[in-house]
XYZ file of C-alpha atoms in Angstrom:
434
model
C 69.113 303.362 58.186
C 67.074 304.656 61.197
C 65.016 307.088 62.804
C 66.944 309.816 64.629
C 66.421 311.069 68.150
C 63.906 314.123 67.582
C 61.975 311.386 64.071
C 64.487 313.329 61.803
C 65.360 310.583 58.681
C 68.362 307.820 59.073
C 70.868 309.499 57.463
C 71.859 311.910 60.347
C 75.431 312.884 59.807
C 77.028 313.878 63.482
C 80.690 314.669 63.620
C 82.424 312.544 66.183
C 81.498 312.953 69.886
C 84.150 315.251 71.694
C 86.226 313.277 74.066
C 85.943 314.316 77.772
C 88.513 316.444 78.687
C 89.135 320.835 78.988
C 87.738 323.001 76.770
C 89.656 323.693 73.871
C 92.365 320.684 74.678
C 93.309 319.134 71.189
C 92.260 314.800 71.576
C 94.905 312.868 69.885
C 92.055 309.723 69.413
C 89.160 309.559 68.112
C 89.347 305.852 67.113
C 91.830 303.204 68.824
C 94.558 302.450 66.438
C 94.298 299.053 64.854
C 90.769 298.806 64.276
C 89.711 297.622 60.253
C 90.008 300.352 57.844
C 86.804 300.163 56.421
C 83.946 297.403 56.958
C 82.312 297.588 53.313
C 83.530 298.324 49.754
C 80.354 298.779 47.317
C 79.675 299.610 43.823
C 76.587 301.437 42.978
C 75.335 301.068 39.396
C 72.143 303.181 37.539
C 70.298 299.594 36.234
C 67.391 301.141 33.486
C 63.553 300.226 34.672
C 60.743 299.394 32.946
C 59.405 302.892 32.835
C 62.659 304.223 31.003
C 64.453 305.847 34.518
C 67.448 304.843 36.207
C 67.743 303.262 39.283
C 70.508 302.821 41.775
C 71.297 299.197 42.878
C 74.524 297.450 44.544
C 76.023 295.287 41.963
C 79.611 294.475 43.635
C 80.190 294.177 47.516
C 83.253 293.178 49.407
C 83.556 291.690 51.619
C 80.312 289.104 51.599
C 79.888 288.474 55.077
C 78.256 285.444 55.738
C 76.950 283.398 59.055
C 75.408 286.648 60.653
C 73.423 286.604 63.479
C 69.852 287.579 63.175
C 70.399 291.225 64.901
C 73.196 291.200 62.411
C 71.627 290.877 59.266
C 68.939 293.357 59.601
C 71.064 295.860 60.604
C 72.935 294.579 57.084
C 70.299 294.764 54.797
C 68.952 297.958 55.945
C 72.206 299.704 55.693
C 72.687 298.148 52.268
C 69.111 299.432 51.188
C 69.805 303.009 52.522
C 73.567 303.122 50.752
C 72.310 303.838 47.142
C 70.015 306.177 48.011
C 72.925 308.503 49.804
C 75.552 307.465 46.500
C 72.954 308.914 44.084
C 70.799 311.471 45.980
C 69.986 313.821 42.908
C 67.483 311.344 41.621
C 67.146 309.147 38.366
C 66.899 311.750 35.978
C 70.732 310.006 34.136
C 71.188 309.230 30.489
C 74.527 307.229 29.414
C 77.295 309.968 28.802
C 81.043 309.938 26.932
C 82.588 311.947 29.668
C 82.334 312.779 33.407
C 84.055 314.458 35.908
C 84.624 312.412 39.183
C 83.471 313.635 42.152
C 84.479 312.964 45.927
C 81.300 313.069 48.818
C 80.843 311.369 52.064
C 77.755 310.870 54.058
C 76.938 309.607 57.723
C 74.090 306.751 58.195
C 73.125 306.644 62.096
C 72.142 303.454 63.710
C 69.264 302.313 65.858
C 71.964 302.193 68.404
C 73.457 305.980 67.702
C 76.379 304.245 65.784
C 77.873 306.147 62.846
C 78.803 304.923 59.856
C 80.129 307.082 57.315
C 80.016 306.476 53.076
C 83.233 307.634 51.588
C 82.261 307.625 47.437
C 83.516 308.376 44.558
C 81.179 308.834 41.403
C 83.100 308.235 38.215
C 82.488 307.177 34.863
C 84.474 303.639 33.746
C 86.855 303.744 31.040
C 85.830 302.035 27.860
C 84.095 302.989 24.476
C 81.033 304.560 23.866
C 78.531 306.129 26.364
C 78.297 305.275 29.867
C 76.864 305.482 33.003
C 78.540 306.569 36.459
C 78.860 304.307 38.985
C 79.934 305.224 42.830
C 82.115 303.732 44.841
C 81.366 303.788 48.471
C 83.506 303.025 51.163
C 81.898 302.620 54.464
C 83.556 303.144 57.647
C 83.537 303.568 61.345
C 86.430 306.576 60.995
C 86.134 309.533 59.943
C 89.310 310.747 58.028
C 87.996 312.286 54.409
C 91.141 313.125 53.527
C 93.057 309.694 54.108
C 89.902 307.916 52.590
C 90.287 310.080 49.178
C 93.764 308.898 48.635
C 92.193 304.991 48.470
C 89.185 306.010 46.691
C 92.089 307.463 43.785
C 93.800 304.093 43.758
C 90.744 302.649 43.699
C 89.516 304.294 40.936
C 93.116 304.271 39.040
C 92.050 300.269 39.472
C 89.232 300.604 38.028
C 90.417 302.172 34.951
C 92.126 299.040 34.589
C 90.230 296.468 35.741
C 87.552 295.378 38.695
C 89.819 292.293 39.547
C 92.460 294.464 39.846
C 90.621 296.520 43.179
C 90.014 293.420 45.434
C 93.816 292.667 46.316
C 94.195 296.377 46.826
C 90.922 296.312 49.050
C 91.821 292.676 50.614
C 95.492 294.448 51.624
C 93.484 297.742 52.886
C 91.527 295.763 54.899
C 94.604 293.578 56.555
C 96.299 296.355 57.529
C 95.567 298.309 60.733
C 94.362 302.225 61.005
C 96.813 304.387 61.562
C 97.366 306.582 65.204
C 97.734 310.371 64.724
C 100.712 311.513 62.602
C 101.422 307.700 61.402
C 101.370 306.216 58.625
C 100.765 302.440 57.093
C 102.376 301.242 53.746
C 100.053 298.782 52.022
C 101.357 296.756 49.027
C 99.559 296.132 45.926
C 100.556 294.299 42.493
C 99.419 296.044 39.492
C 99.517 294.402 36.276
C 102.231 295.890 33.845
C 103.205 298.167 36.655
C 104.298 295.526 38.960
C 104.176 296.318 43.134
C 103.195 299.387 44.365
C 103.683 300.617 48.098
C 100.947 302.785 48.513
C 101.483 305.224 52.041
C 98.363 306.110 53.739
C 99.043 309.021 56.563
C 96.820 310.030 59.274
C 96.749 313.523 60.101
C 98.349 314.741 63.509
C 95.354 316.292 64.516
C 92.305 314.094 64.429
C 89.892 316.572 65.482
C 90.407 317.899 61.811
C 90.707 314.955 59.441
C 87.482 315.086 58.386
C 87.459 318.790 57.585
C 88.232 321.395 54.928
C 87.989 324.692 55.803
C 89.391 326.558 53.004
C 85.918 325.011 51.060
C 84.276 327.115 53.492
C 86.307 330.124 53.232
C 86.288 330.039 49.641
C 82.495 330.392 49.029
C 81.330 332.550 52.127
C 82.702 336.312 53.367
C 84.037 335.646 56.824
C 80.902 337.767 58.226
C 78.396 335.348 56.395
C 80.624 332.133 58.297
C 80.090 334.185 61.251
C 76.480 334.052 60.806
C 76.234 331.014 60.489
C 78.246 329.475 62.738
C 75.984 331.774 65.138
C 72.763 330.341 63.928
C 74.086 326.763 65.003
C 75.270 327.677 68.241
C 71.395 328.334 69.201
C 69.990 325.317 66.865
C 68.368 326.801 64.354
C 67.529 325.144 61.051
C 70.612 325.410 58.177
C 69.760 324.678 54.487
C 73.004 325.110 52.105
C 72.758 324.964 48.240
C 74.865 323.669 45.743
C 74.731 322.160 43.214
C 77.787 319.759 43.343
C 77.673 317.546 46.410
C 81.497 317.401 46.777
C 80.679 321.315 47.450
C 77.603 320.426 49.878
C 79.424 317.473 51.866
C 82.923 319.257 52.295
C 80.670 322.781 53.571
C 78.482 321.128 55.513
C 81.133 319.285 57.182
C 83.125 322.437 57.881
C 80.645 324.119 59.536
C 79.686 321.594 61.954
C 83.672 321.429 62.930
C 83.231 325.482 64.013
C 81.590 323.631 66.641
C 84.636 321.796 68.572
C 84.416 320.785 71.132
C 80.696 320.874 71.135
C 78.863 319.132 68.781
C 75.464 319.727 66.864
C 73.174 317.315 68.138
C 70.222 317.306 65.797
C 69.734 316.373 61.987
C 72.559 316.688 60.036
C 72.462 315.087 55.994
C 75.240 316.967 54.011
C 73.486 315.429 51.275
C 69.843 315.371 51.252
C 68.522 312.793 48.476
C 65.992 314.070 46.539
C 62.819 311.600 48.034
C 63.466 312.853 51.274
C 63.580 316.590 50.671
C 60.414 316.855 52.859
C 63.240 316.842 56.051
C 62.972 320.954 55.628
C 59.727 320.836 56.971
C 60.855 319.359 59.880
C 60.087 321.515 62.854
C 62.879 320.692 65.263
C 66.925 321.626 64.523
C 68.868 320.341 61.302
C 71.480 321.198 59.194
C 70.953 319.990 55.354
C 72.402 320.281 51.856
C 70.214 320.577 49.091
C 71.109 320.641 45.486
C 70.266 323.787 43.554
C 68.394 321.988 40.977
C 65.718 321.461 43.976
C 65.824 325.090 45.560
C 61.725 326.242 44.498
C 60.820 322.553 46.016
C 62.571 323.716 48.732
C 61.217 327.155 48.993
C 57.259 325.694 48.332
C 57.771 323.612 51.259
C 55.634 324.796 55.055
C 59.082 325.489 56.206
C 59.584 327.269 59.823
C 62.032 329.869 60.264
C 65.388 328.983 58.424
C 68.690 330.074 57.466
C 69.149 329.520 53.421
C 72.258 330.139 52.489
C 73.429 329.451 48.343
C 77.038 328.544 48.392
C 77.350 329.122 44.220
C 76.776 333.104 45.012
C 78.275 332.983 48.230
C 75.115 334.572 49.940
C 72.469 333.972 52.313
C 68.732 333.563 50.473
C 66.580 333.498 53.318
C 67.205 334.729 57.120
C 65.573 335.003 60.544
C 67.052 338.603 60.334
C 69.246 339.177 63.700
C 72.044 336.437 62.928
C 74.027 339.954 62.989
C 73.100 340.944 66.945
C 73.487 337.309 68.034
C 77.190 336.649 68.817
C 78.699 339.502 71.774
C 79.969 342.104 69.659
C 83.635 341.818 70.682
C 84.489 338.775 70.498
C 82.390 338.711 66.894
C 84.499 341.546 65.436
C 87.946 339.574 67.218
C 86.997 336.055 65.257
C 86.080 338.979 61.919
C 89.836 339.927 62.354
C 91.184 336.295 62.368
C 89.124 334.849 59.613
C 89.960 337.903 57.569
C 93.740 337.061 57.585
C 93.465 333.305 57.502
C 91.258 334.329 53.864
C 93.952 337.052 52.624
C 96.605 334.206 53.305
C 94.442 331.922 51.592
C 97.323 331.296 48.695
C 100.081 331.176 51.433
C 98.737 328.743 53.840
C 98.425 324.394 52.963
C 94.945 323.179 53.600
C 96.619 321.793 56.635
C 97.378 325.152 58.583
C 94.230 327.243 57.380
C 92.394 324.420 59.424
C 94.332 324.823 61.837
C 94.104 328.608 62.492
C 90.711 328.732 62.097
C 89.716 326.042 64.232
C 91.948 327.619 67.099
C 90.363 331.013 66.376
C 86.568 329.473 66.936
C 88.304 327.648 70.104
C 89.354 330.528 71.461
C 86.068 331.976 70.987
C 84.952 329.313 73.060
C 87.369 329.764 75.778
C 86.813 333.179 75.903
C 83.201 332.712 76.475
C 82.244 329.500 78.768
C 86.074 328.272 79.845
C 85.021 328.543 83.115
C 82.760 326.226 83.851
C 84.907 323.732 84.793
C 85.145 325.515 88.179
C 81.465 325.800 88.047
C 80.952 322.031 88.495
C 80.599 320.821 92.054
C 81.815 317.290 92.782
C 79.766 314.787 95.777
C 81.717 311.996 97.401
C 80.750 309.401 95.205
C 83.063 311.459 92.385
C 79.575 312.315 90.730
C 79.363 316.403 89.069
C 76.410 318.929 89.324
C 77.105 321.962 87.274
C 75.448 325.089 88.786
C 74.115 327.109 85.520
C 73.625 330.148 87.824
C 76.973 330.672 89.484
C 78.410 329.785 86.074
C 76.124 332.644 84.222
C 76.638 335.236 86.870
C 80.389 334.900 87.067
C 80.699 336.633 83.538
C 81.413 339.853 83.665
C 80.561 341.016 80.105
C 76.561 341.949 80.030
C 76.002 341.097 76.496
C 78.597 337.786 76.988
C 76.200 336.765 80.007
C 73.043 337.290 77.346
C 74.678 335.412 74.689
C 75.546 332.717 77.318
C 71.958 332.150 78.970
C 70.552 331.095 75.863
C 73.833 329.031 74.358
C 73.484 326.800 78.417
C 69.566 325.870 76.748
C 70.946 323.817 73.713
C 71.296 320.088 73.690
C 74.968 320.281 72.830
C 76.138 322.452 75.442
C 73.531 320.079 77.784
C 75.251 317.125 76.322
C 78.904 318.823 76.861
C 78.100 319.074 80.603
C 77.022 315.268 80.628
C 80.420 314.483 80.068
C 82.069 316.801 82.136
C 80.122 315.847 85.227
C 80.937 312.517 84.365
C 84.850 313.132 83.550
C 86.554 313.543 86.845
C 88.099 310.238 88.190
C 87.779 309.974 92.005
C 91.071 310.393 93.949
C 91.545 308.087 96.916
C 91.189 310.314 100.266
C 89.347 313.120 98.959
C 86.036 311.153 98.001
């Protein structure tokens, strides 16, 4: 795995880039349909070392790739070295057990060229008698769709309880199927001994922007006003540390926080589950959004950290704050979002997960539209078709003093700069007007 732009660790988890277009516009496609579902399926098992500790090692890889060029081979080696670390981020203090509840989580590795690969993980206990060690089935893909890959991992786990040999034909069938467009379904045929041929339907959500997100996970653990404190801190690109014991809780909640920033993108270090050996990430002076298991809290608090917002997802509270979180967002807009979040929170049992995702996302996109939705009218277009953003006029056009004060800070962030850079390139020159 690689070094990120700001010198941070390799597992810079970054959400998919925002497509070009108007603020608040829904993109129907992040990835072109027809791509492979995945690059690799690997199994990571715990191997006992001479000192008695267990270390994660890859024990199975599909497909085995041959005839790689030198650069491709080096990239594959880096990838395969990093994967075990993120499949077992909670260190090597393991012992064989008779019972273990399966858990699903994800991580993202950023390559040297900025391209991303997502690891979808299912940690489970193989079937059999006596005590055993958990193993992780990890699907490496360039495609961001947590719900779809969770369903695929359900099928992998079902087959693992029969035999490893039954997994291979299923994954081969999946690899030969094109990745569906949003809202579309692909059907995989798979033979299971004693059950016959099964048809497995994999449907992609209609809204591609929300297919890697579960806002309910956040709403169930944090009160709306705390979510807004976190959102405000993320908008100003501060340091955020999330604490929970379960890997699934950390990865779900941090993906949700990053998704609240849509149509902007978190552009800094982003590691939903920090491996034990990378805990000094919290000493990084640049912005970060990281998840750390609760067992490491004391070690984290002992680190020489700069100001950071530390969120306890188990207790639903903030452990450490900068102190100004309540005043960051413009009051009127903050109250509107608070009302909206409280409404969705109270209706949690009424709405489906997809409905909650859509309603929450809509509230935050509406916030951005009200605040900075006029950006397009402040891009000055040259004869060549290239644009130049007029920052001063853009800020001056905001009538509300509190909104203008906040936006003057927001325009200095990396996420706003990257968004504007894309917008400046997005105009297609029309014939006759340069």
